[in-house]
């Protein structure tokens, strides 16, 4: 860099050249990554605050589950095929296991099992009130 001297009537003024910021390829990558992370964080915060909150419905306002009662010798597979003979029993068994938070696929005789809402009108289902589950 060279320093330029400018002579004026009163004094000799020294003027330095303008300093320019130069970024290397790695520096551009770092600033690009930082800006991307900041924008993503801002969008995540906006999405978290703007998302509607989940509200649990009470039994009077929401739809209640229907239940089937496991009989002696019945299995989830047999219950699934009785509920919907046209459906793949594996899918319905998986739904019942998840819905009832079962640890396995075994059931006990007399155990009430909630079924997906689409089977509410099935004649083999009963409401929680009919089974005495609402206390």
Coordinates of N, CA and C in Angstrom, one line a residue:
X1 N 0.8 -1.2 0.0 CA 0.0 0.0 0.0 C 0.9 1.2 0.0
X2 N 0.4 2.2 -0.7 CA 1.2 3.4 -0.7 C 0.4 4.5 -0.1
X3 N 1.1 5.4 0.5 CA 0.5 6.5 1.1 C 0.7 7.7 0.2
X4 N -0.4 8.4 -0.1 CA -0.2 9.6 -1.0 C -0.2 10.8 -0.2
X5 N 0.7 11.7 -0.6 CA 0.8 13.0 0.0 C 0.2 14.1 -0.9
X6 N -0.6 14.9 -0.3 CA -1.3 16.0 -1.0 C -0.8 17.3 -0.4
X7 N -0.3 18.1 -1.2 CA 0.2 19.4 -0.8 C -0.9 20.5 -0.9
X8 N -1.2 21.1 0.2 CA -2.1 22.2 0.2 C -1.4 23.5 0.6
X9 N -2.1 24.6 0.6 CA -1.4 25.9 0.9 C -1.0 25.9 2.4
X10 N -1.7 25.3 3.2 CA -1.4 25.4 4.7 C -0.4 24.3 5.2
X11 N -0.7 23.1 4.8 CA 0.1 22.0 5.4 C 0.1 20.8 4.4
X12 N 0.9 19.9 4.7 CA 1.0 18.7 3.9 C 0.1 17.7 4.6
X13 N -0.9 17.2 3.8 CA -1.9 16.2 4.4 C -1.6 14.8 3.8
X14 N -1.6 13.9 4.7 CA -1.4 12.5 4.3 C -2.7 11.8 4.2
X15 N -3.0 11.2 3.1 CA -4.3 10.5 2.9 C -3.9 9.0 2.7
X16 N -4.6 8.2 3.5 CA -4.4 6.7 3.3 C -5.4 6.2 2.4
X17 N -5.1 5.2 1.6 CA -6.1 4.6 0.7 C -7.2 4.0 1.5
X18 N -8.4 3.8 0.8 CA -9.5 3.2 1.5 C -9.2 1.7 1.7
X19 N -9.6 1.3 3.0 CA -9.4 -0.1 3.3 C -10.6 -0.9 2.8
X20 N -10.3 -2.0 2.2 CA -11.4 -2.8 1.7 C -11.3 -4.2 2.4
X21 N -12.5 -4.7 2.7 CA -12.6 -6.0 3.4 C -12.7 -7.0 2.4
X22 N -11.8 -8.0 2.5 CA -11.7 -9.1 1.5 C -12.0 -10.4 2.3
X23 N -12.9 -11.1 1.8 CA -13.2 -12.4 2.4 C -12.7 -13.5 1.6
X24 N -12.1 -14.5 2.3 CA -11.6 -15.7 1.5 C -12.8 -16.6 1.3
X25 N -12.5 -17.6 0.5 CA -13.6 -18.6 0.2 C -14.1 -19.2 1.5
X26 N -13.2 -19.5 2.5 CA -13.6 -20.1 3.7 C -14.4 -19.0 4.6
X27 N -14.0 -17.8 4.5 CA -14.7 -16.7 5.2 C -16.2 -16.6 4.7
X28 N -16.3 -16.6 3.4 CA -17.7 -16.5 2.8 C -18.5 -17.7 3.2
X29 N -17.9 -18.9 3.3 CA -18.6 -20.1 3.7 C -19.1 -19.9 5.2
X30 N -18.2 -19.4 6.0 CA -18.6 -19.2 7.4 C -19.7 -18.2 7.6
X31 N -19.6 -17.1 6.9 CA -20.7 -16.1 7.0 C -22.0 -16.6 6.4
X32 N -21.9 -17.4 5.3 CA -23.1 -18.0 4.7 C -23.7 -18.9 5.6
X33 N -22.9 -19.8 6.3 CA -23.5 -20.8 7.2 C -24.1 -20.1 8.4
X34 N -23.4 -19.0 9.0 CA -24.0 -18.3 10.1 C -25.3 -17.7 9.7
X35 N -25.4 -17.1 8.6 CA -26.7 -16.4 8.2 C -27.8 -17.4 8.0
X36 N -27.4 -18.6 7.4 CA -28.4 -19.6 7.2 C -28.9 -20.2 8.6
X37 N -28.0 -20.4 9.5 CA -28.4 -20.8 10.8 C -29.3 -19.8 11.5
X38 N -29.0 -18.5 11.4 CA -29.8 -17.5 12.1 C -31.2 -17.4 11.4
X39 N -31.3 -17.5 10.1 CA -32.6 -17.4 9.5 C -33.4 -18.7 9.8
X40 N -32.8 -19.8 9.9 CA -33.5 -21.1 10.2 C -34.0 -21.0 11.7
X41 N -33.2 -20.5 12.6 CA -33.6 -20.3 14.0 C -34.7 -19.3 14.1
X42 N -34.7 -18.3 13.3 CA -35.8 -17.3 13.4 C -37.1 -17.9 12.9
X43 N -37.0 -18.6 11.8 CA -38.2 -19.3 11.2 C -38.7 -20.3 12.2
X44 N -37.9 -21.1 12.9 CA -38.3 -22.1 13.8 C -39.0 -21.4 15.0
X45 N -38.5 -20.3 15.5 CA -39.1 -19.6 16.6 C -40.5 -19.0 16.2
X46 N -40.5 -18.5 15.0 CA -41.8 -17.9 14.5 C -42.8 -19.1 14.4
X47 N -42.4 -20.2 13.8 CA -43.3 -21.4 13.7 C -43.8 -21.9 15.0
X48 N -42.9 -21.9 16.0 CA -43.3 -22.4 17.4 C -44.3 -21.5 18.0
X49 N -44.1 -20.2 17.9 CA -45.1 -19.3 18.5 C -46.4 -19.1 17.7
X50 N -46.3 -19.4 16.4 CA -47.5 -19.2 15.6 C -48.4 -20.4 15.5
X51 N -47.8 -21.6 15.9 CA -48.5 -22.9 15.7 C -49.7 -22.9 16.8
X52 N -50.8 -23.4 16.4 CA -51.9 -23.5 17.3 C -51.6 -24.6 18.4
X53 N -52.1 -24.3 19.6 CA -51.8 -25.2 20.7 C -52.9 -26.4 20.6
X54 N -52.4 -27.6 21.0 CA -53.3 -28.7 21.0 C -54.2 -28.6 22.3
X55 N -55.4 -28.9 22.1 CA -56.4 -28.8 23.2 C -57.0 -30.2 23.4
X56 N -57.0 -30.7 24.6 CA -57.7 -32.0 24.8 C -59.2 -31.7 24.9
X57 N -60.0 -32.5 24.3 CA -61.4 -32.3 24.4 C -62.0 -33.2 25.6
X58 N -63.0 -32.7 26.2 CA -63.6 -33.5 27.2 C -64.6 -34.5 26.6
X59 N -65.1 -35.4 27.4 CA -65.9 -36.4 26.9 C -67.3 -35.9 26.3
X60 N -67.7 -34.7 26.8 CA -69.0 -34.2 26.3 C -68.8 -33.5 24.9
X61 N -67.6 -32.9 24.7 CA -67.5 -32.2 23.4 C -66.8 -33.0 22.3
X62 N -66.0 -34.0 22.7 CA -65.3 -34.8 21.7 C -66.0 -36.2 21.4
X63 N -65.5 -36.9 20.5 CA -66.1 -38.2 20.2 C -65.4 -39.2 21.1
X64 N -66.2 -40.1 21.6 CA -65.6 -41.2 22.5 C -65.3 -42.4 21.7
X65 N -64.3 -43.1 22.2 CA -64.0 -44.4 21.5 C -65.0 -45.5 21.8
X66 N -65.1 -46.4 20.9 CA -65.8 -47.6 21.1 C -64.9 -48.7 21.5
X67 N -65.3 -49.7 22.2 CA -64.5 -50.8 22.7 C -65.0 -52.1 22.3
X68 N -64.1 -53.1 22.1 CA -64.4 -54.5 22.0 C -63.8 -55.2 23.2
X69 N -64.5 -56.2 23.7 CA -64.0 -57.0 24.9 C -63.5 -58.3 24.4
X70 N -62.2 -58.6 24.8 CA -61.6 -59.8 24.4 C -62.3 -61.0 25.1
X71 N -62.6 -62.0 24.4 CA -63.2 -63.2 24.9 C -62.1 -64.2 25.2
X72 N -62.5 -65.3 25.9 CA -61.6 -66.4 26.2 C -61.1 -67.0 24.9
X73 N -59.8 -67.1 24.7 CA -59.2 -67.7 23.5 C -59.1 -66.7 22.3
X74 N -59.6 -65.5 22.4 CA -59.5 -64.5 21.3 C -58.1 -63.9 21.3
X75 N -57.7 -63.4 20.1 CA -56.5 -62.7 20.0 C -56.7 -61.4 19.3
X76 N -55.7 -60.6 19.2 CA -55.9 -59.3 18.4 C -56.2 -59.6 17.0
X77 N -55.5 -60.7 16.5 CA -55.7 -61.0 15.1 C -57.2 -61.4 14.8
X78 N -57.8 -62.2 15.7 CA -59.2 -62.6 15.5 C -60.1 -61.4 15.7
X79 N -59.8 -60.6 16.6 CA -60.6 -59.4 16.8 C -60.6 -58.5 15.6
X80 N -59.4 -58.3 15.0 CA -59.2 -57.5 13.8 C -59.9 -58.1 12.6
X81 N -59.9 -59.4 12.4 CA -60.6 -60.0 11.3 C -62.1 -59.9 11.5
X82 N -62.6 -60.0 12.7 CA -64.0 -59.8 13.0 C -64.5 -58.4 12.8
X83 N -63.7 -57.4 13.2 CA -64.1 -56.0 13.0 C -64.1 -55.6 11.5
X84 N -63.1 -56.0 10.8 CA -63.1 -55.6 9.4 C -62.5 -56.8 8.5
X85 N -63.4 -57.7 8.0 CA -62.9 -58.8 7.3 C -62.1 -58.4 6.0
X86 N -62.4 -57.3 5.4 CA -61.8 -56.9 4.2 C -60.4 -56.2 4.4
X87 N -60.1 -55.7 5.5 CA -58.9 -55.0 5.8 C -57.8 -56.0 6.1
X88 N -56.5 -55.6 6.0 CA -55.4 -56.4 6.3 C -55.3 -56.4 7.9
X89 N -55.4 -57.6 8.5 CA -55.4 -57.6 10.0 C -54.2 -57.1 10.6
X90 N -53.0 -57.1 9.9 CA -51.8 -56.6 10.5 C -51.9 -55.1 10.8
X91 N -52.5 -54.4 9.8 CA -52.6 -53.0 10.0 C -53.6 -52.6 11.2
X92 N -54.7 -53.3 11.3 CA -55.6 -53.1 12.3 C -55.1 -53.5 13.7
X93 N -54.4 -54.6 13.7 CA -53.7 -55.0 15.0 C -52.7 -54.0 15.4
X94 N -51.9 -53.4 14.5 CA -51.0 -52.4 14.9 C -51.7 -51.1 15.4
X95 N -52.8 -50.8 14.8 CA -53.5 -49.6 15.3 C -54.1 -49.8 16.7
X96 N -54.6 -51.0 16.9 CA -55.2 -51.3 18.3 C -54.1 -51.3 19.3
X97 N -52.9 -51.9 19.0 CA -51.8 -51.9 19.9 C -51.4 -50.5 20.3
X98 N -51.3 -49.7 19.2 CA -50.9 -48.3 19.5 C -51.9 -47.5 20.2
X99 N -53.2 -47.7 19.9 CA -54.3 -46.9 20.5 C -54.4 -47.3 22.0
X100 N -54.2 -48.5 22.3 CA -54.4 -49.0 23.7 C -53.0 -49.0 24.5
X101 N -52.0 -48.6 23.8 CA -50.6 -48.6 24.4 C -50.2 -49.9 25.0
X102 N -50.5 -50.9 24.2 CA -50.1 -52.3 24.7 C -48.6 -52.5 24.4
X103 N -48.1 -53.3 25.3 CA -46.6 -53.6 25.1 C -46.4 -54.8 24.2
X104 N -47.4 -55.6 23.9 CA -47.3 -56.7 23.0 C -48.6 -56.9 22.3
X105 N -48.8 -58.1 21.7 CA -50.0 -58.3 21.0 C -50.9 -59.3 21.8
X106 N -50.5 -59.6 23.0 CA -51.4 -60.5 23.8 C -52.5 -59.8 24.5
X107 N -53.6 -60.4 24.6 CA -54.8 -59.8 25.4 C -55.3 -60.8 26.4
X108 N -55.9 -60.3 27.4 CA -56.5 -61.2 28.4 C -58.0 -61.2 28.2
X109 N -58.6 -62.3 28.6 CA -60.1 -62.4 28.5 C -60.8 -61.4 29.4
X110 N -61.7 -60.7 28.8 CA -62.5 -59.6 29.5 C -61.8 -58.3 29.4
X111 N -60.7 -58.2 28.7 CA -60.0 -56.9 28.6 C -60.7 -56.0 27.5
X112 N -61.1 -54.8 27.9 CA -61.7 -53.9 26.9 C -60.6 -53.2 26.1
X113 N -60.8 -53.2 24.8 CA -59.8 -52.6 23.9 C -60.5 -51.5 23.0
X114 N -59.9 -50.3 23.1 CA -60.4 -49.3 22.2 C -60.1 -49.6 20.8
X115 N -61.0 -49.3 19.9 CA -60.9 -49.5 18.5 C -60.9 -48.2 17.8
X116 N -60.3 -48.1 16.6 CA -60.3 -46.8 15.8 C -61.7 -46.3 15.6
X117 N -61.8 -45.0 15.5 CA -63.2 -44.4 15.5 C -64.0 -44.8 14.2
X118 N -63.3 -45.3 13.2 CA -64.1 -45.7 12.0 C -64.9 -46.9 12.2
X119 N -64.6 -47.7 13.3 CA -65.4 -48.9 13.7 C -66.4 -48.6 14.7
X120 N -66.8 -47.3 15.0 CA -67.7 -47.0 16.0 C -69.1 -47.6 15.8
X121 N -69.5 -47.7 14.5 CA -70.8 -48.3 14.2 C -70.9 -49.8 14.1
X122 N -69.7 -50.4 14.3 CA -69.7 -51.9 14.2 C -70.5 -52.5 15.3
X123 N -71.4 -53.5 15.1 CA -72.2 -54.1 16.1 C -71.5 -54.8 17.2
X124 N -70.2 -55.2 17.0 CA -69.5 -55.9 18.1 C -68.8 -54.9 19.0
X125 N -69.0 -53.6 18.8 CA -68.3 -52.6 19.7 C -69.3 -52.1 20.8
X126 N -68.8 -51.6 21.9 CA -69.6 -51.1 22.9 C -69.0 -49.8 23.4
X127 N -69.8 -48.9 24.0 CA -69.3 -47.6 24.5 C -68.7 -47.8 25.9
X128 N -67.9 -46.8 26.3 CA -67.3 -46.9 27.6 C -68.3 -46.9 28.7
X129 N -69.5 -46.2 28.5 CA -70.6 -46.2 29.5 C -71.2 -47.6 29.6
X130 N -71.4 -48.3 28.5 CA -72.0 -49.6 28.5 C -71.1 -50.6 29.2
X131 N -69.8 -50.4 29.1 CA -68.8 -51.3 29.8 C -68.5 -50.9 31.2
X132 N -69.0 -49.7 31.6 CA -68.7 -49.2 33.0 C -67.3 -48.7 33.2
X133 N -66.7 -48.2 32.1 CA -65.3 -47.7 32.1 C -65.3 -46.2 32.6
X134 N -66.4 -45.5 32.4 CA -66.4 -44.0 32.9 C -66.8 -44.0 34.3
X135 N -65.9 -43.6 35.1 CA -66.2 -43.5 36.6 C -66.0 -42.1 37.0

